XYZ file of C-alpha atoms in Angstrom:
496
model
C 4.636 16.165 -93.776
C 5.193 13.951 -90.579
C 4.945 14.543 -86.863
C 2.583 16.694 -84.754
C 1.492 20.176 -85.779
C 0.045 23.000 -83.517
C -2.103 25.693 -84.767
C -0.897 28.823 -82.724
C -3.168 31.763 -82.448
C -1.560 35.069 -81.393
C -4.330 37.569 -80.538
C -2.406 40.938 -80.206
C -3.383 44.568 -79.987
C -2.772 45.480 -83.612
C -3.129 42.071 -85.223
C -4.559 38.627 -84.900
C -2.214 35.950 -86.335
C -2.341 32.303 -86.782
C 0.759 30.070 -87.449
C 0.943 26.311 -88.238
C 3.967 25.037 -86.321
C 5.821 21.823 -86.439
C 8.026 20.487 -83.502
C 11.134 21.801 -84.723
C 9.697 25.276 -84.434
C 9.256 25.721 -88.232
C 6.212 27.727 -89.423
C 4.604 25.988 -92.334
C 1.710 28.370 -92.855
C 0.578 31.682 -91.397
C -2.178 34.300 -91.636
C -2.721 37.623 -90.132
C -5.564 40.239 -89.917
C -5.301 43.830 -88.520
C -7.248 44.821 -85.459
C -8.991 48.201 -85.173
C -8.335 50.151 -81.874
C -10.672 53.090 -81.243
C -10.253 56.039 -78.907
C -13.736 57.403 -77.933
C -12.054 59.815 -75.429
C -8.649 60.925 -74.454
C -6.995 58.169 -72.619
C -9.722 55.652 -73.715
C -8.917 52.632 -75.957
C -11.059 49.919 -76.829
C -11.757 47.106 -79.324
C -14.819 45.208 -80.632
C -15.259 41.897 -78.895
C -17.031 40.334 -82.015
C -14.305 41.599 -84.400
C -11.695 39.878 -82.406
C -13.558 36.555 -82.664
C -14.122 37.220 -86.442
C -10.493 37.913 -86.819
C -9.460 34.596 -85.075
C -11.888 32.545 -87.290
C -10.649 34.268 -90.500
C -6.874 33.437 -89.699
C -7.608 29.963 -88.659
C -9.800 29.426 -91.903
C -6.869 30.916 -93.982
C -4.245 28.588 -92.411
C -6.421 25.525 -92.648
C -7.127 26.322 -96.306
C -3.327 26.499 -96.887
C -2.630 23.319 -95.073
C -5.378 21.147 -96.815
C -6.080 17.875 -95.306
C -3.146 18.066 -92.718
C -3.879 16.889 -89.288
C -3.642 19.423 -86.722
C -2.906 18.045 -83.186
C -4.210 21.055 -81.280
C -4.583 24.837 -80.692
C -2.425 27.056 -78.656
C -3.559 30.581 -77.759
C -1.245 33.605 -76.815
C -3.181 36.816 -76.172
C -2.883 40.536 -75.385
C -3.089 40.869 -71.624
C -4.912 43.163 -69.302
C -7.766 43.582 -71.745
C -11.129 42.775 -70.503
C -14.660 42.352 -71.517
C -17.941 41.265 -70.067
C -20.682 39.068 -71.728
C -23.954 37.440 -71.428
C -23.565 33.892 -69.944
C -26.693 32.615 -71.981
C -26.081 34.204 -75.358
C -22.320 35.030 -75.367
C -23.126 38.439 -76.471
C -20.663 41.034 -75.105
C -22.430 43.779 -73.286
C -19.840 46.477 -74.217
C -16.399 46.858 -75.740
C -13.130 45.159 -74.969
C -11.485 47.822 -72.695
C -7.877 47.219 -73.618
C -4.814 47.393 -71.546
C -3.842 50.823 -72.628
C -7.152 52.392 -71.594
C -7.066 54.753 -68.624
C -10.675 55.244 -68.062
C -10.400 53.362 -64.792
C -8.004 55.883 -63.317
C -10.673 57.491 -60.935
C -11.343 54.195 -59.309
C -7.747 53.388 -58.812
C -7.288 56.944 -57.332
C -10.232 56.255 -55.080
C -8.715 52.964 -53.745
C -5.281 54.477 -53.281
C -6.832 57.629 -51.339
C -8.535 54.992 -49.174
C -5.333 53.395 -48.397
C -5.736 50.068 -50.164
C -2.855 50.063 -52.463
C -0.421 48.238 -50.251
C -2.813 45.192 -49.638
C -3.616 45.125 -53.365
C 0.034 44.924 -54.259
C 0.986 42.543 -51.404
C -1.690 40.108 -52.637
C -1.058 40.319 -56.433
C 2.349 41.736 -57.087
C 0.829 44.386 -59.178
C 0.887 48.288 -58.551
C -2.486 49.761 -58.307
C -2.797 51.273 -61.815
C -5.476 51.590 -64.623
C -3.283 49.167 -66.744
C -4.814 46.292 -64.873
C -8.293 44.746 -65.392
C -9.953 44.736 -61.929
C -10.890 48.482 -62.153
C -11.971 48.254 -65.694
C -14.497 45.514 -64.878
C -15.967 47.791 -62.133
C -16.208 50.599 -64.917
C -18.032 48.240 -67.240
C -20.481 47.061 -64.585
C -21.068 50.503 -63.316
C -21.468 52.143 -66.832
C -23.558 49.590 -68.618
C -27.250 49.779 -67.764
C -28.413 46.925 -65.545
C -24.961 45.140 -65.691
C -24.066 45.189 -61.931
C -27.397 43.517 -61.226
C -27.285 41.023 -63.746
C -23.645 40.216 -62.592
C -24.790 39.666 -59.073
C -27.431 37.304 -60.278
C -24.848 35.212 -62.225
C -26.016 36.209 -65.529
C -22.766 37.655 -66.900
C -19.313 36.432 -67.364
C -15.927 38.407 -67.391
C -12.761 37.427 -68.883
C -9.428 38.345 -70.464
C -9.176 37.862 -74.190
C -7.943 34.167 -73.655
C -11.100 33.315 -71.952
C -13.155 35.025 -74.626
C -11.658 33.152 -77.282
C -11.863 29.898 -75.438
C -15.582 30.539 -74.767
C -16.303 31.005 -78.611
C -14.038 28.204 -79.664
C -15.851 25.669 -77.398
C -19.213 27.108 -78.295
C -19.821 28.488 -74.758
C -18.839 25.426 -73.101
C -15.646 26.294 -71.212
C -15.162 29.493 -69.120
C -11.470 29.231 -68.141
C -8.109 31.019 -68.031
C -4.513 30.145 -67.015
C -2.347 31.323 -64.236
C -0.415 33.795 -66.469
C -3.490 35.870 -67.437
C -5.121 35.446 -64.050
C -2.164 37.003 -62.316
C -2.535 40.172 -64.413
C -6.123 40.884 -63.333
C -5.288 42.316 -59.853
C -8.014 39.930 -58.534
C -5.857 36.903 -58.199
C -3.825 36.095 -55.221
C -0.449 34.993 -56.612
C 0.565 33.494 -53.273
C -2.611 31.407 -52.589
C -2.997 30.830 -56.298
C -6.838 31.744 -55.984
C -9.101 34.271 -56.798
C -9.177 36.579 -53.807
C -12.464 37.043 -52.160
C -11.304 40.299 -50.238
C -9.842 41.789 -53.551
C -13.139 41.030 -55.352
C -15.055 42.802 -52.629
C -12.676 45.650 -52.389
C -13.019 46.381 -56.088
C -16.660 45.295 -56.360
C -16.394 42.480 -58.813
C -18.869 39.520 -58.224
C -16.653 36.407 -57.899
C -19.129 34.182 -59.805
C -18.270 36.130 -63.103
C -14.552 35.014 -63.132
C -13.063 32.168 -65.012
C -11.648 28.794 -63.692
C -7.965 29.124 -63.396
C -5.933 26.239 -64.903
C -2.368 25.313 -65.794
C -1.078 27.103 -68.973
C -0.521 23.594 -70.535
C -3.956 22.124 -69.647
C -6.313 20.621 -72.206
C -8.759 23.563 -71.735
C -11.471 22.040 -74.115
C -12.290 21.118 -77.691
C -13.676 23.115 -80.593
C -17.350 23.043 -80.991
C -19.125 22.124 -84.197
C -19.004 25.217 -86.619
C -16.882 27.345 -84.352
C -13.976 27.432 -86.550
C -12.677 25.897 -89.877
C -11.093 23.288 -87.675
C -12.834 19.948 -87.187
C -15.011 19.677 -84.059
C -13.258 18.257 -81.179
C -9.761 19.842 -81.846
C -8.267 20.271 -78.441
C -7.045 23.629 -77.176
C -3.891 22.585 -75.506
C -2.382 25.851 -74.216
C -3.102 29.220 -73.264
C -0.792 31.978 -72.194
C -0.204 35.636 -71.990
C 1.614 36.983 -75.013
C 4.482 38.480 -73.001
C 4.861 35.203 -70.996
C 4.673 33.224 -74.214
C 7.573 35.256 -75.603
C 9.718 34.461 -72.649
C 8.784 30.684 -73.203
C 9.453 30.941 -76.761
C 12.978 32.379 -76.427
C 13.757 29.124 -74.508
C 14.340 30.823 -71.251
C 13.614 28.294 -68.386
C 16.029 29.501 -65.640
C 16.469 32.954 -63.860
C 19.278 35.401 -65.071
C 18.157 36.334 -68.593
C 15.661 39.169 -69.389
C 13.195 39.140 -72.291
C 11.801 42.358 -73.754
C 8.883 42.234 -76.225
C 8.895 45.558 -78.402
C 5.323 45.982 -79.322
C 2.929 48.769 -78.984
C 4.266 48.800 -75.620
C 7.078 46.829 -74.135
C 7.175 43.913 -71.709
C 10.392 42.970 -69.897
C 10.111 39.691 -67.940
C 12.704 37.596 -66.068
C 12.182 34.385 -64.237
C 12.681 34.384 -60.441
C 13.266 31.316 -58.204
C 10.286 32.118 -56.051
C 7.752 34.845 -55.587
C 9.397 38.164 -55.243
C 7.888 41.490 -54.040
C 9.228 44.297 -55.889
C 10.515 47.372 -53.996
C 11.375 49.125 -57.244
C 8.195 49.742 -59.190
C 8.242 46.251 -61.012
C 5.360 43.699 -60.974
C 5.592 40.387 -59.551
C 3.736 37.899 -61.818
C 3.383 34.342 -62.809
C 5.218 33.475 -65.891
C 3.387 30.170 -66.660
C 2.234 26.824 -65.146
C 2.969 23.348 -66.178
C 1.487 20.370 -64.686
C 0.028 22.497 -61.956
C 3.413 23.943 -60.899
C 3.705 27.721 -61.119
C 6.717 29.675 -62.317
C 7.055 33.053 -60.808
C 8.603 36.052 -62.755
C 9.261 39.947 -62.477
C 8.034 42.070 -65.152
C 8.031 45.586 -66.041
C 5.403 47.046 -68.392
C 6.126 50.155 -70.564
C 2.889 51.612 -72.000
C 4.123 53.366 -74.958
C 7.226 51.843 -76.764
C 7.254 50.678 -80.327
C 4.197 52.977 -80.957
C 6.668 55.862 -79.890
C 8.086 55.493 -83.434
C 4.822 55.613 -85.241
C 3.625 58.464 -83.304
C 6.819 60.549 -83.970
C 6.673 59.423 -87.626
C 3.243 61.039 -87.938
C 4.338 64.157 -86.147
C 7.102 64.720 -88.424
C 4.971 64.001 -91.533
C 6.803 60.658 -92.353
C 5.046 57.705 -93.836
C 5.940 54.967 -91.201
C 8.422 53.994 -88.498
C 10.888 52.779 -91.080
C 11.273 56.304 -92.534
C 11.613 57.679 -89.133
C 14.646 55.216 -88.518
C 16.113 56.171 -91.851
C 15.948 59.841 -90.829
C 17.552 59.187 -87.462
C 20.400 57.228 -89.062
C 21.432 60.618 -90.702
C 22.634 62.212 -87.497
C 25.172 60.665 -84.891
C 23.153 61.383 -81.830
C 19.850 63.435 -80.756
C 21.953 66.674 -80.182
C 20.719 66.932 -76.562
C 17.079 66.400 -77.339
C 15.073 63.804 -75.283
C 11.559 62.567 -75.942
C 9.557 61.190 -72.847
C 6.683 59.241 -74.662
C 4.215 59.336 -71.724
C 1.434 59.483 -74.165
C -0.899 57.475 -71.876
C 0.991 57.915 -68.677
C 4.271 56.222 -67.525
C 4.232 52.672 -66.488
C 6.997 50.848 -64.863
C 8.932 51.813 -62.827
C 7.360 55.133 -62.312
C 3.650 54.309 -62.568
C 2.276 57.665 -63.166
C -0.951 57.682 -64.999
C -1.123 61.395 -65.190
C 2.061 61.900 -66.916
C 1.985 63.220 -70.409
C 4.672 63.407 -73.059
C 7.406 65.991 -73.409
C 10.350 66.964 -75.543
C 13.311 68.464 -73.815
C 16.716 70.035 -75.017
C 15.331 71.741 -78.006
C 17.647 74.466 -79.432
C 17.987 76.396 -82.555
C 20.439 73.459 -83.804
C 17.634 70.869 -83.525
C 16.771 69.348 -86.711
C 13.881 66.765 -87.573
C 16.377 64.141 -87.531
C 17.267 64.750 -83.890
C 13.765 64.384 -82.915
C 13.514 61.050 -84.951
C 16.677 59.956 -83.154
C 15.322 60.914 -79.767
C 12.032 58.939 -80.311
C 13.991 55.747 -81.121
C 16.261 56.296 -78.074
C 13.235 56.888 -75.916
C 12.402 53.254 -76.467
C 15.841 51.968 -75.297
C 15.806 54.288 -72.440
C 12.540 52.986 -70.989
C 13.744 49.383 -71.474
C 16.957 50.364 -69.428
C 15.026 51.862 -66.682
C 12.838 48.689 -66.260
C 16.044 46.328 -66.630
C 17.905 48.460 -63.767
C 14.974 48.203 -61.523
C 14.741 44.394 -62.069
C 18.481 44.158 -61.074
C 17.689 45.856 -57.968
C 14.753 43.586 -57.006
C 16.976 40.673 -57.916
C 19.905 41.989 -55.980
C 22.377 40.511 -58.595
C 23.306 41.490 -62.134
C 21.148 40.224 -64.979
C 22.553 38.928 -68.324
C 21.763 39.444 -71.823
C 18.519 40.878 -73.096
C 16.666 38.722 -75.461
C 14.701 40.900 -77.844
C 11.571 40.208 -80.010
C 8.795 42.102 -81.611
C 8.706 44.487 -84.523
C 11.217 47.130 -83.179
C 13.680 44.270 -82.394
C 14.549 44.126 -86.166
C 15.782 47.762 -86.011
C 19.664 47.529 -85.812
C 19.907 51.101 -84.923
C 17.615 50.690 -81.807
C 19.159 47.394 -80.979
C 22.750 48.645 -80.908
C 21.731 51.586 -78.853
C 19.834 49.341 -76.521
C 22.986 47.173 -75.948
C 24.955 50.422 -75.478
C 22.723 51.909 -72.920
C 22.340 48.696 -70.936
C 26.031 47.841 -71.292
C 24.712 44.187 -71.871
C 24.492 42.151 -75.024
C 21.319 42.115 -76.957
C 20.195 39.043 -79.035
C 17.369 39.843 -81.488
C 15.070 36.874 -82.171
C 15.287 35.326 -85.589
C 11.551 35.016 -85.980
C 9.123 37.857 -85.318
C 6.288 35.790 -83.997
C 7.944 34.492 -80.777
C 5.030 34.880 -78.693
C 3.032 32.507 -80.979
C 5.925 30.243 -81.248
C 6.141 30.157 -77.457
C 2.387 29.206 -77.127
C 3.111 26.392 -79.616
C 6.180 25.162 -77.778
C 3.848 25.011 -74.500
C 1.320 22.973 -76.446
C 3.882 20.871 -77.602
C 5.326 20.219 -74.020
C 1.814 19.161 -73.156
C 2.168 16.406 -75.755
C 5.642 15.412 -74.355
C 7.441 16.951 -77.088
C 10.419 19.430 -76.635
C 10.355 22.281 -79.244
C 13.618 24.401 -79.261
C 13.689 28.091 -78.437
C 13.835 30.706 -81.242
C 17.442 31.334 -82.198
C 18.922 34.988 -82.498
C 19.229 36.485 -85.978
C 21.267 39.529 -84.639
C 23.652 39.761 -81.703
C 24.612 43.147 -80.419
C 27.350 43.919 -78.189
C 27.979 47.260 -76.217
C 30.299 49.574 -77.903
C 29.646 52.826 -76.022
C 32.119 54.125 -73.408
C 31.103 54.503 -69.817
C 31.282 58.345 -69.933
C 29.008 58.547 -72.927
C 26.582 56.066 -71.377
C 26.211 57.886 -68.029
C 25.747 61.137 -70.019
C 23.035 59.668 -72.042
C 21.347 58.240 -69.007
C 21.498 61.427 -67.119
C 20.025 63.410 -69.924
C 17.047 60.974 -69.983
C 16.615 60.937 -66.350
C 16.507 64.870 -66.204
C 13.956 64.684 -68.991
C 11.756 62.301 -67.037
C 12.188 64.347 -63.791
C 10.939 67.340 -65.707
C 8.092 65.440 -67.046
C 6.922 64.185 -63.608
C 7.450 67.659 -61.918
C 5.304 69.404 -64.544
C 2.346 67.197 -64.067
C 2.840 67.506 -60.195
C 2.703 71.245 -60.432
C -0.324 71.282 -62.583
C -2.214 68.784 -60.356
C -1.568 71.233 -57.424
C 1.246 69.235 -55.945
C -0.165 65.979 -55.690
C 1.509 63.097 -57.446
């Protein structure tokens, strides 16, 4: 083998993966281990911080063993975003779990800030709606619910970080506490206009600023591996770090505004580049896609809390072994027979931002069969994406083009065709399932002055549905969402 090679780590919610990638984007070797998510209370979701590090070490060791004595130029990291943890600055021991992005335990803190009238200033500075999805309020929960943590944090004895920071800390043997602009922009403590941690936001949430990581460009040489930290030789450089959704956009080869990327994972993230910082007025987040050589690229993003997970959830409800069986059942009927499933299983994210919402199934009749429920579950994924896509178009003020799809559900032809039909836009499904890891690798290669091509499409789906049918489907979905939100508002005494 000739040419430079990058070891790309993709630390996701359900799996941790490592890929050895060459400059053409070819995957030479790969490894994967599953991650465990625990749900200690309804609405809570967490992971073991040490288990995530163990998983990274395991997949690196497996890839290194497969590669033999091949020289690896550096490491690239893409990571699950908005998941947060706090650790001891001296020992590196976590003081609690990784509170992951799906967790809603910080909802009371968000509610209190909203009631106090702070939502507007938070969104103006960060581009993010006040919601338990984002880490700032989660940090507060960890500090206030771990004995002695707040006092220790104020003394400078603790560090806090997103998963990229935690992995970097461990890879460098505790030598570097840093993050990149893409991950920092998702914390709700980073001012995306001044590109600094915001002292006012830190004070508002109650997060000591001395805990936070140094923010660097996504393509920075963040540090080098410490002796014994991994199976890689000591001194191997970490050349890139970027949030997984941002990495997927980079991996698709998108460098200009106009194209939308959707990563169909546990949840779904839609992202589109913008010429400059855009303040959304339609329930979409303004974020930083990445930074190169100190220059920041802005984007709009919509986060759907439960997307691909909808299929797994519905499969279990119907007594089916997995999402593949659900899809096979859904294909036995031409439509959902009027059934709509709103998978607000941990609330509704963009563009609604209703943490209190809970899942509903509407349109049931004596003619409803299990296959119709299966079909409605798959359609719900596409409907949520269409809602976010439409909100993005409204914020951009101009039509958007094709949708670039990646993630597990993007390999489902039934879903991808329905997505194209509901959007009335072509959908290009990526040929490689690991677009986030490949995007991180491409960013690392770019730091070496090497241009890696974007991931090509394996399937291309063009709209086939007529306008009347499309409008009927969208109306049915919107009616179901309206019923869902109205029900929760009634249960809460009329307060949204």
